[in-house]
Short mmCIF file of C-alpha atoms in Angstrom, two decimals:
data_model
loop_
_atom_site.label_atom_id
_atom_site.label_comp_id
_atom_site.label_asym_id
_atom_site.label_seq_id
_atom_site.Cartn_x
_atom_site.Cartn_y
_atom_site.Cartn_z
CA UNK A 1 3.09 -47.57 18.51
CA UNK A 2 3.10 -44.12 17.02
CA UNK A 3 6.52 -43.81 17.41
CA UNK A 4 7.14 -47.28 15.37
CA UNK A 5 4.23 -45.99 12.46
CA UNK A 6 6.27 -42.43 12.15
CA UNK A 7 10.17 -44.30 11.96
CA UNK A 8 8.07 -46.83 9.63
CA UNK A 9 6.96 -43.35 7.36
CA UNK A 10 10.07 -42.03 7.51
CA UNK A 11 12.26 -45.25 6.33
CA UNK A 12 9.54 -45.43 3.12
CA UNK A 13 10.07 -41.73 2.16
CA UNK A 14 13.55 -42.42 2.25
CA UNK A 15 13.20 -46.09 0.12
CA UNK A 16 11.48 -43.94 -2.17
CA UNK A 17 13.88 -40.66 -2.51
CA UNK A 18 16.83 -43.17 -2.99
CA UNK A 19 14.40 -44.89 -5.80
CA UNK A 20 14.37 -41.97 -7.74
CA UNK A 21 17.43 -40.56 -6.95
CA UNK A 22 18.75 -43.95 -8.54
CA UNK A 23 16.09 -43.07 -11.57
CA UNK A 24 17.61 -39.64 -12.16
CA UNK A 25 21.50 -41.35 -11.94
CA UNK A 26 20.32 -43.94 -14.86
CA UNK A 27 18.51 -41.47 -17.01
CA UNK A 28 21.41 -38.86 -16.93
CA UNK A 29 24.05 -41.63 -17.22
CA UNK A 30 21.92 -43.04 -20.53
CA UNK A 31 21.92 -39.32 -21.94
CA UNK A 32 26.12 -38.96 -21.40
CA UNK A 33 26.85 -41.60 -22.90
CA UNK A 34 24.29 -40.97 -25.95
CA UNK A 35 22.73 -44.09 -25.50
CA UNK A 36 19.11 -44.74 -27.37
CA UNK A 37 16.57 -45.70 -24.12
CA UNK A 38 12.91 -45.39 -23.38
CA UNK A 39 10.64 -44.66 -20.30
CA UNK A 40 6.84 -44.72 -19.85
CA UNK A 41 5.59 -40.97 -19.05
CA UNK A 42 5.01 -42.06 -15.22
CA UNK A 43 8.71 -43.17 -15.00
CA UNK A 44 9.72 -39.42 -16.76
CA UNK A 45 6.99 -37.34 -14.58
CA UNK A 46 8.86 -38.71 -11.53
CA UNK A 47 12.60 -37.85 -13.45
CA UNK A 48 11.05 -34.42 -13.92
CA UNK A 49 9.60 -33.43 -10.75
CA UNK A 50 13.05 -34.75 -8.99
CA UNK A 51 14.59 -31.70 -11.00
CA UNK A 52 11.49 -29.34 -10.46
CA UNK A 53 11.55 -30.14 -6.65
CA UNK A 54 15.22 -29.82 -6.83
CA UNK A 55 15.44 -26.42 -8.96
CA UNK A 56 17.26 -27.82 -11.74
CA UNK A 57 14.79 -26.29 -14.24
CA UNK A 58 17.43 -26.79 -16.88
CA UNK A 59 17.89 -30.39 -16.68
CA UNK A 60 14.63 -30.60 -16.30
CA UNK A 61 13.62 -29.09 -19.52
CA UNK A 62 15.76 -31.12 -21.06
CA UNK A 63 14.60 -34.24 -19.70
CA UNK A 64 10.86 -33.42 -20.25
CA UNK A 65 12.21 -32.40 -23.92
CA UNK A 66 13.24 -35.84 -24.33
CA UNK A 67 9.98 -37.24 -22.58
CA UNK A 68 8.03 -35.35 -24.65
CA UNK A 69 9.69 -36.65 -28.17
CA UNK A 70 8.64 -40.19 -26.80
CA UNK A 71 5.13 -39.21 -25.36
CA UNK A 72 4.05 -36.84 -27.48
CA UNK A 73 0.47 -36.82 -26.57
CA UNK A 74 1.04 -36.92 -22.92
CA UNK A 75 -0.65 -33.68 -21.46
CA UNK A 76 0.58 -34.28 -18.11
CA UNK A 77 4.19 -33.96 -19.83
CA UNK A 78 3.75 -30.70 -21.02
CA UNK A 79 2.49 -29.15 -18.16
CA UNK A 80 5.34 -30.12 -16.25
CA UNK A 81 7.08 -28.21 -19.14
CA UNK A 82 4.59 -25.57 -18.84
CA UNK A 83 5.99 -25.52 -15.23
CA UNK A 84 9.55 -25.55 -16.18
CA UNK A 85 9.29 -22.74 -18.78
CA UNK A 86 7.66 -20.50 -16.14
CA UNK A 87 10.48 -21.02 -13.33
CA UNK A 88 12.83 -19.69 -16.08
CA UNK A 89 10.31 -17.29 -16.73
CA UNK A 90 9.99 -17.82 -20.80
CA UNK A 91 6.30 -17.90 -20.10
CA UNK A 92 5.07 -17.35 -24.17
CA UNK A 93 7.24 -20.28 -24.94
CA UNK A 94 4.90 -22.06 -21.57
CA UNK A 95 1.71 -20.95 -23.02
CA UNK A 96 2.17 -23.03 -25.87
CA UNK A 97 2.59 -25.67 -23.73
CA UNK A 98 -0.20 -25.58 -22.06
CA UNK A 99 -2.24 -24.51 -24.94
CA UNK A 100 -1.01 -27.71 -26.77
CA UNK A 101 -1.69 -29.22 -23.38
CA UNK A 102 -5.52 -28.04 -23.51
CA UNK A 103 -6.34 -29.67 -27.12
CA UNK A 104 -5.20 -32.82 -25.58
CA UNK A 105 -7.34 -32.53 -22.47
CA UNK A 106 -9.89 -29.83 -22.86
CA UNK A 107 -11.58 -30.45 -19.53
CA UNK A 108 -8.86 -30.54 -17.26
CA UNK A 109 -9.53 -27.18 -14.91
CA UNK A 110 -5.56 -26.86 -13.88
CA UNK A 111 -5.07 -26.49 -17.30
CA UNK A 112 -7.38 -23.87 -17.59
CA UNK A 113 -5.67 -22.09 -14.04
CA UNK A 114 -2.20 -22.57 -15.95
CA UNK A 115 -3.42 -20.70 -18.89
CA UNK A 116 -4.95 -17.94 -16.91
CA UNK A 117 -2.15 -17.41 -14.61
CA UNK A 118 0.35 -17.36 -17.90
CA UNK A 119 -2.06 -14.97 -19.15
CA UNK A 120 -1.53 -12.30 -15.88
CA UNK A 121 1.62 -12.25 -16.21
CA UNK A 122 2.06 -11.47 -19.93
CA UNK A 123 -0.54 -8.88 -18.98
CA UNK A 124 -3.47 -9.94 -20.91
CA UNK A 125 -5.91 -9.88 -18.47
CA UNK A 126 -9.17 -10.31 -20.96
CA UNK A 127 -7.69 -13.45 -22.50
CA UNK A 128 -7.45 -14.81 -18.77
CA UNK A 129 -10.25 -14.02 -17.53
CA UNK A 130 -12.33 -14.67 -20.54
CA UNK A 131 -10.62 -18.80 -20.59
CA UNK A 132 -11.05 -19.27 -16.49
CA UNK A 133 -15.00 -17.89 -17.09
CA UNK A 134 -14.75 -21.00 -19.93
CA UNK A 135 -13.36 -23.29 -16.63
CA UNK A 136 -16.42 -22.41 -14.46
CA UNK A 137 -19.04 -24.65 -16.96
CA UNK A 138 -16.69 -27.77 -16.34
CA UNK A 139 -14.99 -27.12 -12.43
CA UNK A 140 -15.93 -28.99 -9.90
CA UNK A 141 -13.91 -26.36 -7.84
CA UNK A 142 -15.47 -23.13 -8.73
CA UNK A 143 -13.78 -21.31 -5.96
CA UNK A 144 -10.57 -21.52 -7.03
CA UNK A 145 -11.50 -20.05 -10.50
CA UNK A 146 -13.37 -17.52 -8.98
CA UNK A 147 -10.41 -16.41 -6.87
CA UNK A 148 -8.28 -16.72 -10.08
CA UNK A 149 -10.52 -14.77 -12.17
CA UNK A 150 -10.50 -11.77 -9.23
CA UNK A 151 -6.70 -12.46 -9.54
CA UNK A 152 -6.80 -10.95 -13.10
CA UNK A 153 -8.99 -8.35 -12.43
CA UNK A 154 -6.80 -7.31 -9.70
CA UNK A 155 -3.57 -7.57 -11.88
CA UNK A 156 -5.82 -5.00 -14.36
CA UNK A 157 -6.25 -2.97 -11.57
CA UNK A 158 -9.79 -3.24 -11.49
CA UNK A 159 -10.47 -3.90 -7.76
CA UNK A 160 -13.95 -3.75 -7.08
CA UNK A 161 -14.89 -6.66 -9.89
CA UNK A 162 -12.00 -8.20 -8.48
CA UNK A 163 -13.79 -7.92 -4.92
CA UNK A 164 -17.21 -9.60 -6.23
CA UNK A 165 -15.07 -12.32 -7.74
CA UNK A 166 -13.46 -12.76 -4.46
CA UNK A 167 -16.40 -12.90 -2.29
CA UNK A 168 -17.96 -15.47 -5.18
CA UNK A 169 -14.90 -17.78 -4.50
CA UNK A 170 -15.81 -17.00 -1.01
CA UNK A 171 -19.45 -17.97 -0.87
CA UNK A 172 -18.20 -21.23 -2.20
CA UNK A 173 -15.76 -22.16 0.36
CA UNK A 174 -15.43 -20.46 3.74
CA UNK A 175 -12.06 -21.36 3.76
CA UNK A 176 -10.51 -20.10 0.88
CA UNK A 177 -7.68 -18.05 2.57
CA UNK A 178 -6.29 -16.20 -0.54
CA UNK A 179 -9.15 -15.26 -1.51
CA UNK A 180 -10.38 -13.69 1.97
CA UNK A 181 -6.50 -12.10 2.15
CA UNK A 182 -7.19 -10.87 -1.33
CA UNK A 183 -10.53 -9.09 -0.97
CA UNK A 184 -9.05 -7.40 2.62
CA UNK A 185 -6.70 -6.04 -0.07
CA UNK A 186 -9.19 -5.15 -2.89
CA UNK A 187 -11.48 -3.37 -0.03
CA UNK A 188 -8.43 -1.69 1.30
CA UNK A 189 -7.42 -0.27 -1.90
CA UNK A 190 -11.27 0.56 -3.08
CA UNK A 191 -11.75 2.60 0.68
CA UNK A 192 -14.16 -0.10 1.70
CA UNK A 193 -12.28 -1.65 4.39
CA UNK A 194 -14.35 -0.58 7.44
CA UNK A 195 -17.39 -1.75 5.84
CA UNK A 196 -15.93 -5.15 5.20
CA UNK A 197 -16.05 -5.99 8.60
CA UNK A 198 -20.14 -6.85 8.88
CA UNK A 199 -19.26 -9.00 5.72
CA UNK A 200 -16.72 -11.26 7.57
CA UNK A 201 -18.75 -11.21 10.29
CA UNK A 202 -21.66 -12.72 8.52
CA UNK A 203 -19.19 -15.44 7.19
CA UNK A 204 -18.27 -16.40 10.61
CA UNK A 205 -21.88 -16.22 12.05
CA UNK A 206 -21.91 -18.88 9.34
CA UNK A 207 -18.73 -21.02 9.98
CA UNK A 208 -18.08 -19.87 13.71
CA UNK A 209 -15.14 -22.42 13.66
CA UNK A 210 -13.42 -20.90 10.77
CA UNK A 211 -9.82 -20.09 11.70
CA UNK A 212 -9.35 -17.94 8.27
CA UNK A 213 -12.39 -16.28 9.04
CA UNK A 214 -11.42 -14.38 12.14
CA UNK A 215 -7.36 -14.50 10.99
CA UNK A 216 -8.59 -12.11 8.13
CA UNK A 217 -10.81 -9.81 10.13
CA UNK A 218 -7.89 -9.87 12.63
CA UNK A 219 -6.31 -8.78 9.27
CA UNK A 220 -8.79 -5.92 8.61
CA UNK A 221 -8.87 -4.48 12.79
CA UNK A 222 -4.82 -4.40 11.92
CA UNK A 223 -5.08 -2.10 8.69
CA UNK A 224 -8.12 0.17 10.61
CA UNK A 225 -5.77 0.36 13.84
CA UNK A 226 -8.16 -1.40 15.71
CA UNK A 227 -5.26 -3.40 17.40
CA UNK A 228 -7.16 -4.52 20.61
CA UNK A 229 -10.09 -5.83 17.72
CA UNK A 230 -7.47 -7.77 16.38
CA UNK A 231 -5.60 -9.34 19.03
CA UNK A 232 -9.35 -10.78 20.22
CA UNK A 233 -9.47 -12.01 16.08
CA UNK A 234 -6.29 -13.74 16.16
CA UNK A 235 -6.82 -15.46 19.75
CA UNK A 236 -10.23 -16.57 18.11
CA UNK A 237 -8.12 -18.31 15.36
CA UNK A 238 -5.65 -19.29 17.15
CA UNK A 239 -8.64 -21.40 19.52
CA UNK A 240 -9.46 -22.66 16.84
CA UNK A 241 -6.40 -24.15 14.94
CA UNK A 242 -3.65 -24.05 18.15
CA UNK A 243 -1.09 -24.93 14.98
CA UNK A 244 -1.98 -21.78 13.21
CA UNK A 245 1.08 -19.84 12.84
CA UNK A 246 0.69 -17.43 11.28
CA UNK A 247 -1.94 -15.73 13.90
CA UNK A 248 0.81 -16.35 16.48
CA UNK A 249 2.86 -13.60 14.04
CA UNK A 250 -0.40 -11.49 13.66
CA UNK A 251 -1.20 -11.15 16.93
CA UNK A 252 2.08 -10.43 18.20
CA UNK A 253 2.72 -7.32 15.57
CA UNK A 254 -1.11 -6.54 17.06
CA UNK A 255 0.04 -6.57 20.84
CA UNK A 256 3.29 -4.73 20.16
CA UNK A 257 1.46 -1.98 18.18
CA UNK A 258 -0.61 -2.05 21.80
CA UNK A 259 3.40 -2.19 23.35
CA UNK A 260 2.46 -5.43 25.15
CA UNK A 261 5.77 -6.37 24.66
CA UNK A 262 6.16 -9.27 26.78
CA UNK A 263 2.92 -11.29 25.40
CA UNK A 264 3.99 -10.37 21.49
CA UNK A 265 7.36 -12.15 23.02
CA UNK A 266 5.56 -15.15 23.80
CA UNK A 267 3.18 -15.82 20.89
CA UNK A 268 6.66 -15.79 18.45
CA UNK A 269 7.91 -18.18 20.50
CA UNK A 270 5.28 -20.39 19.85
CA UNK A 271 4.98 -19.97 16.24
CA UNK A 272 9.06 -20.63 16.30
CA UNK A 273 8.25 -23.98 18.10
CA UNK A 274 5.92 -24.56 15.66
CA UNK A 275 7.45 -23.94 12.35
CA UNK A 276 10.87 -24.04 13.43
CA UNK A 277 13.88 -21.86 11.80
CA UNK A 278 13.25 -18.98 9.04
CA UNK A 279 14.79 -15.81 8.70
CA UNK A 280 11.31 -14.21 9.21
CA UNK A 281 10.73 -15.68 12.74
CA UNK A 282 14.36 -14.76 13.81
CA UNK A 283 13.47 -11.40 12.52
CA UNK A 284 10.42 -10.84 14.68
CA UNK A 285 11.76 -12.08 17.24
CA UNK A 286 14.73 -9.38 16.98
CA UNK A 287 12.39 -6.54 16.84
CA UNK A 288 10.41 -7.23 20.18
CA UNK A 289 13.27 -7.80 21.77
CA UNK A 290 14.80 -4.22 20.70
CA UNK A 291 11.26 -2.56 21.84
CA UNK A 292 12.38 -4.52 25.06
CA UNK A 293 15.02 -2.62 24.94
CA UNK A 294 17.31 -5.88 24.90
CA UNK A 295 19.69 -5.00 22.37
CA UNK A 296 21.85 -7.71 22.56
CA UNK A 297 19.33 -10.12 22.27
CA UNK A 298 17.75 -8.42 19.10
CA UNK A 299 21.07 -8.58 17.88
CA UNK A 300 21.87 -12.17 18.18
CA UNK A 301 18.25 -12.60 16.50
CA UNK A 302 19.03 -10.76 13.84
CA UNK A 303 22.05 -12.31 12.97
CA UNK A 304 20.49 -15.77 12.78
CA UNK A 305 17.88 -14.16 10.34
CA UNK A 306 20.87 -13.34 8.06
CA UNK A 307 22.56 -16.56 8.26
CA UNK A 308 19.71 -18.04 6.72
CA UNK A 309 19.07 -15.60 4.57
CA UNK A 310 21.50 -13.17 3.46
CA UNK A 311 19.51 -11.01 1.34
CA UNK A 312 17.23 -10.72 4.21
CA UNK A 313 16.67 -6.33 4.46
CA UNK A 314 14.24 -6.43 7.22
CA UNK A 315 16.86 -7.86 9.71
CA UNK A 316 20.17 -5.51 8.53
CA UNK A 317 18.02 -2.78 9.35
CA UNK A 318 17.10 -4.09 12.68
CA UNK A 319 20.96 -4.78 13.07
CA UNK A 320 21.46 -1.25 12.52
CA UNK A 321 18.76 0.02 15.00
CA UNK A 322 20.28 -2.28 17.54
CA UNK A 323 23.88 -0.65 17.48
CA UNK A 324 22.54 3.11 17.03
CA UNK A 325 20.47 2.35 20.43
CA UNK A 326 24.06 1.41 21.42
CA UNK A 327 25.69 4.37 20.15
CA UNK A 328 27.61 2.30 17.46
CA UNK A 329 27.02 4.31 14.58
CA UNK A 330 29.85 3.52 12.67
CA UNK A 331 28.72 -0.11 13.00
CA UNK A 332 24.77 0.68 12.44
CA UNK A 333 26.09 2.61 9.34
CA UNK A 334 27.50 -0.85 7.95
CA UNK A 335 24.15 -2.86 8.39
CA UNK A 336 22.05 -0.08 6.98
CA UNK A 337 23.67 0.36 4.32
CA UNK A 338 23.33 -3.22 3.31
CA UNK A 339 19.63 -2.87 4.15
CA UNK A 340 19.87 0.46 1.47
CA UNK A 341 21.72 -1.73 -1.19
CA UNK A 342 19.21 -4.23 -1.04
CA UNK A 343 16.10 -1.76 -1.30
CA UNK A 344 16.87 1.69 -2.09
CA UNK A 345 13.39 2.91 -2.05
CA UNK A 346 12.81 2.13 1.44
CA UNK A 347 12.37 5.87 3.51
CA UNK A 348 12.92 4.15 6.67
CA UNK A 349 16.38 2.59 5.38
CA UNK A 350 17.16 6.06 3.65
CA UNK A 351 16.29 8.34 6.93
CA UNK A 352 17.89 5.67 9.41
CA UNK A 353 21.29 5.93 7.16
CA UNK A 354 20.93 9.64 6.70
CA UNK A 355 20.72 9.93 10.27
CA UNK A 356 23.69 7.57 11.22
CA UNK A 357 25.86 9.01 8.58
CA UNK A 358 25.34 12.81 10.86
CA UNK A 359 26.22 11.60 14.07
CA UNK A 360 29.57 9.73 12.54
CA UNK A 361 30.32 13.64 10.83
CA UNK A 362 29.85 12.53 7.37
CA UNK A 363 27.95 15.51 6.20
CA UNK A 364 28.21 14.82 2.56
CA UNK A 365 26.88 11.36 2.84
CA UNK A 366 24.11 12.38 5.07
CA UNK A 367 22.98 15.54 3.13
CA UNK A 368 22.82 13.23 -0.05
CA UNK A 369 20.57 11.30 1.65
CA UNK A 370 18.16 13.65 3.51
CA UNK A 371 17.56 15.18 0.23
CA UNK A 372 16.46 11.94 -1.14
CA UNK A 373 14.25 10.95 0.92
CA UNK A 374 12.81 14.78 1.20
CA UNK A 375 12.00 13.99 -2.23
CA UNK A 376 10.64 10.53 -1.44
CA UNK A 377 8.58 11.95 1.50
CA UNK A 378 8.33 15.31 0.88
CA UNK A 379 5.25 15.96 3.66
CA UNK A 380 7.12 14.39 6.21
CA UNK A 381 7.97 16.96 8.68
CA UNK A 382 10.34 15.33 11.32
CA UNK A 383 12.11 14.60 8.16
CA UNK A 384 12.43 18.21 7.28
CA UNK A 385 13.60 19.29 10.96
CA UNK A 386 16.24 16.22 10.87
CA UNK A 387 17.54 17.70 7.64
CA UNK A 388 17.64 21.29 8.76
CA UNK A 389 19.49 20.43 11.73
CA UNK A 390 22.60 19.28 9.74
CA UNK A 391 22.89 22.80 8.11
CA UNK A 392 21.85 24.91 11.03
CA UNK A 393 24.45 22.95 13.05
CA UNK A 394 27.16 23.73 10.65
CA UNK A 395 26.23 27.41 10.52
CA UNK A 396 24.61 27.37 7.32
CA UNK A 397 21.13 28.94 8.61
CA UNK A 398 19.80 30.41 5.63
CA UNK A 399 19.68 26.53 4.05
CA UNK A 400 17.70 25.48 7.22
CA UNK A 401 15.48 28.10 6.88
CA UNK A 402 14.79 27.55 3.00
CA UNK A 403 14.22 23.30 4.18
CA UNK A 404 11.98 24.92 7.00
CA UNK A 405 10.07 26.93 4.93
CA UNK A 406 9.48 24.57 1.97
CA UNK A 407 8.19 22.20 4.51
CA UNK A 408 5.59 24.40 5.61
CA UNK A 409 4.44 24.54 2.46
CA UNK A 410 3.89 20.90 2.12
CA UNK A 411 2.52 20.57 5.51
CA UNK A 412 1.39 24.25 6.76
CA UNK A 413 -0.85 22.88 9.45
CA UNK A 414 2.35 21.82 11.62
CA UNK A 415 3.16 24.03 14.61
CA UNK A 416 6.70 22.34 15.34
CA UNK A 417 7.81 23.30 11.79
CA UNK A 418 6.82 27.03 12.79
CA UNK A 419 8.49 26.50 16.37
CA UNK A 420 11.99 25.73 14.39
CA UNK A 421 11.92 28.45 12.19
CA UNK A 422 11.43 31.17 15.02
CA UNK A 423 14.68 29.69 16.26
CA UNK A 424 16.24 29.65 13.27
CA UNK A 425 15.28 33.39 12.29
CA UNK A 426 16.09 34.76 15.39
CA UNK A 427 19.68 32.93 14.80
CA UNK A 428 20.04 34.62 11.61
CA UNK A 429 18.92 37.78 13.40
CA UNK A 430 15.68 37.87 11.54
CA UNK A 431 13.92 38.88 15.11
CA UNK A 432 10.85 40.64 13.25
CA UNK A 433 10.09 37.58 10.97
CA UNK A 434 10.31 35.16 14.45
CA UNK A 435 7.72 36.99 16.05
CA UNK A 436 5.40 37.37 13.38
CA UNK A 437 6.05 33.19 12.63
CA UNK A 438 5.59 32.75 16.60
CA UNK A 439 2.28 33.99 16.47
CA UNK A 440 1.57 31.54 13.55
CA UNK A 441 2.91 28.77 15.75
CA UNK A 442 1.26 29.47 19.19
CA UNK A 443 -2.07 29.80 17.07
CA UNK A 444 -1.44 26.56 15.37
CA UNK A 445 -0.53 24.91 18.67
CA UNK A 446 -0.24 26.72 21.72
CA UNK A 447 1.55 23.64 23.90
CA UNK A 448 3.96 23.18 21.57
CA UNK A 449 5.81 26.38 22.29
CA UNK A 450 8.29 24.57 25.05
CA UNK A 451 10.21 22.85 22.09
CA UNK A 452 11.87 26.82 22.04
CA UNK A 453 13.02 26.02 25.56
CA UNK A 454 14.03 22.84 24.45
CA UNK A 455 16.08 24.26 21.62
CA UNK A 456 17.68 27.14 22.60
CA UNK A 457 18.98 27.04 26.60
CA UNK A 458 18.78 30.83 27.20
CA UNK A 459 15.19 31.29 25.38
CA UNK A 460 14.00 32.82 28.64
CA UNK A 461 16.77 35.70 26.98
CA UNK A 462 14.11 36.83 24.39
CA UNK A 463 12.23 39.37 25.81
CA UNK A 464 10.01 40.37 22.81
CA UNK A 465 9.67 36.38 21.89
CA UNK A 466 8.72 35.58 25.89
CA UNK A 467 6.21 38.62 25.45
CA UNK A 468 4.84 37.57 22.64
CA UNK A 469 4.05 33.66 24.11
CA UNK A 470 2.57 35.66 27.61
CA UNK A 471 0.53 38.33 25.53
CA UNK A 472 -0.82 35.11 23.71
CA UNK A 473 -1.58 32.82 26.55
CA UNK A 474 -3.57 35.70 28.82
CA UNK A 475 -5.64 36.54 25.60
CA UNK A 476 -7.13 33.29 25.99
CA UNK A 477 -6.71 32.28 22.32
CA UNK A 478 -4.64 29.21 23.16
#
């Protein structure tokens, strides 16, 4: 029987597509061939949201153009052109829609939502704010203009109004999920994450069965590095709503952070069964499988990411980790450097191609880049010893040296930044200097000091440096 009532659905939803599909044929064939016509405004909402639905936002502004010289008054009408002027982003020219649209129907809340979201995005957050606070003596859904009115605040940068906003829209429905995403982010930003948790807690002493509840505080044990916190959040959720997918992707990033490899494999399986297909899933799925150490597999993933969606970063730059784990640079060096094109202001993508660019011999090309990101990340110290490598390597030891040093001076607490630059000065026989910057380093961080056997084969060689490291560790200042 339920196989007969969903084949029953199905053949409606296509009787009705191939109704309107045959509605959109007639009105564009009446419009070619300049013919005069008329429609009620139901008949041209339907012509309208076909193009909407469809992305045709130029068809469909002309249609609800034409709609809209018939049905003047119709408020409905210019809303969808409200909608249409916003997808081609000529949002001034949709706030006189809607604002037309809000004389004709004064108490209709979207309205009111339209307006204010218009308002963002032109970046007057006062006029927003001050028409959704108009919305809350009307709305019978004062959650969502709560959460719309934090929206504005937040867009103004003014996160901890935007916070009490959020927890108002809160208080009003358990289960308003942007608006408990939202405030994570407004509490984040404010440095009042930690103390958030006892207030999601109190919401789900109150709604136990809330599946938002303990996804967001799943959300909040992820951003504290509480992983094990949040994988117990996320299985709560996903008890609670078995068809929550995202939670399956939550808790997996959770239990690979934890390098539980294996289970973060199997929750993104699930959530692929559940949701099928999307270049996000594939993606996910290619990264566990590279911490797997499956390369081939995380490559195949990946791929499928990009066939869906080409402009797709996340998964070039997984491509490219794949082949460099395979010692393919000169193929890694394609993939991230289409993950660079897309998003140039990504350190990961710049370091990764930096990197892949030294091993292939390209010097230039990876100099260029290490000093970019330097001055993206300038107090990230495995950065700086990456970067002095390429110079030291090709003899040029006074440029490590000056990388070296202006790295200590972003980050002077960093013994393996001191450890580099004793090898370095006692390559550019500088042997006074290394000692004296030794006895920085083993002071800093005693343990440390094997990187120098690491380093340099035949450290054992330096008398005065092995003297130094001995006369340090019987002092008992280590």
């Amino acid at each position: 029987m339920l196989v007969l009532r969903f084949i029953k659905m199905a053949e409606e939803y296509k009787k009705r597509q191939e109704e309107i599909q045959r509605l959109v044929s007639d009105f564009e064939l009446k419009v070619k061939e300049n013919l005069d016509f008329y429609y009620d405004s139901e008949t041209y909402e339907k012509i309208i949201k076909w193009y909407i639905d469809n992305h045709k936002f130029k068809l469909g502004l002309k249609a609800v153009n034409i709609a809209l010289s018939q049905h003047n008054f119709s408020s409905d009408l210019l809303i969808q052109r409200a909608n249409i002027m916003i997808a081609l982003q000529n949002f001034s020219d949709s706030l006189l829609s809607l604002e037309r649209a809000h004389s004709l129907n004064p108490k209709d809340e979207n309205i009111f939502i339209l307006i204010g979201q218009v308002k963002i995005i032109l970046g007057d957050s006062t006029g927003a704010i001050k028409i959704l606070k108009k919305a809350l003596d009307i709305s019978d859904n004062k959650d969502e203009i709560y959460y719309q009115i934090g929206l504005a605040y937040q867009a103004d940068k003014k996160f901890k109004k935007a916070s009490k906003y959020f927890k108002k829209a809160i208080e009003c429905n358990l289960n308003h999920e942007n608006a408990l995403y939202d405030l994570a982010y407004c509490l984040e930003i404010t440095g009042e994450l930690k103390n958030s948790i006892e207030y999601y807690k109190k919401f789900i002493d109150e709604d136990p069965y809330s599946e938002y509840a303990w996804f967001n505080l799943g959300n909040i044990y992820m951003k504290l590095d509480q992983f094990e916190n949040a994988v117990e959040a996320f299985e709560f959720s996903i008890a609670i709503d078995e068809e929550y997918s995202s939670a399956y992707i939550n808790i997996s990033e959770a239990l690979i952070k934890l390098e539980k490899f294996d289970q973060a494999k199997k929750y993104l399986e699930r959530s692929l069964s559940l949701d099928g297909p999307s270049p996000e899933i594939y993606s996910c799925l290619g990264n566990v499988n590279f911490y797997l150490e499956d390369y081939s597999t995380s490559i195949s993933f990946y791929q499928k990411s990009i066939k869906i969606d080409q402009m797709f970063k996340e998964s070039y730059f997984g491509l490219g980790r794949s082949l460099s784990k395979l010692d393919k640079w000169f193929e890694a060096i394609h993939f991230f450097k289409k993950a660079y094109k897309i998003d140039n202001k990504n350190i990961e993508y710049v370091k990764s191609l930096a990197y892949a660019e030294f091993k292939v011999g390209n010097l230039v090309s990876s100099i260029d880049l290490y000093s970019k990101a330097v001055e993206m990340q300038p107090d990230d110290y495995k950065l700086s010893l990456d970067f002095s490598l390429i110079y030291y390597e090709s003899g040029d030891i006074d440029k490590a040296i000056d990388i070296i040093d202006h790295a200590i001076e972003e980050s002077p607490g960093e013994s393996l930044l001191y450890y580099r630059l004793v090898i370095y000065l006692m390559d550019a026989g500088r042997y006074k200097e290394s000692i004296n910057v030794l006895e920085s380093a083993l002071s800093l961080n005693f343990d440390n000091h094997d990187v120098l056997f690491d380093f340099v084969p035949n450290f054992e060689s330096q008398s005065a440096l092995i003297r130094v490291i001995n006369q340090f560790k019987n002092s008992g200042n280590r």
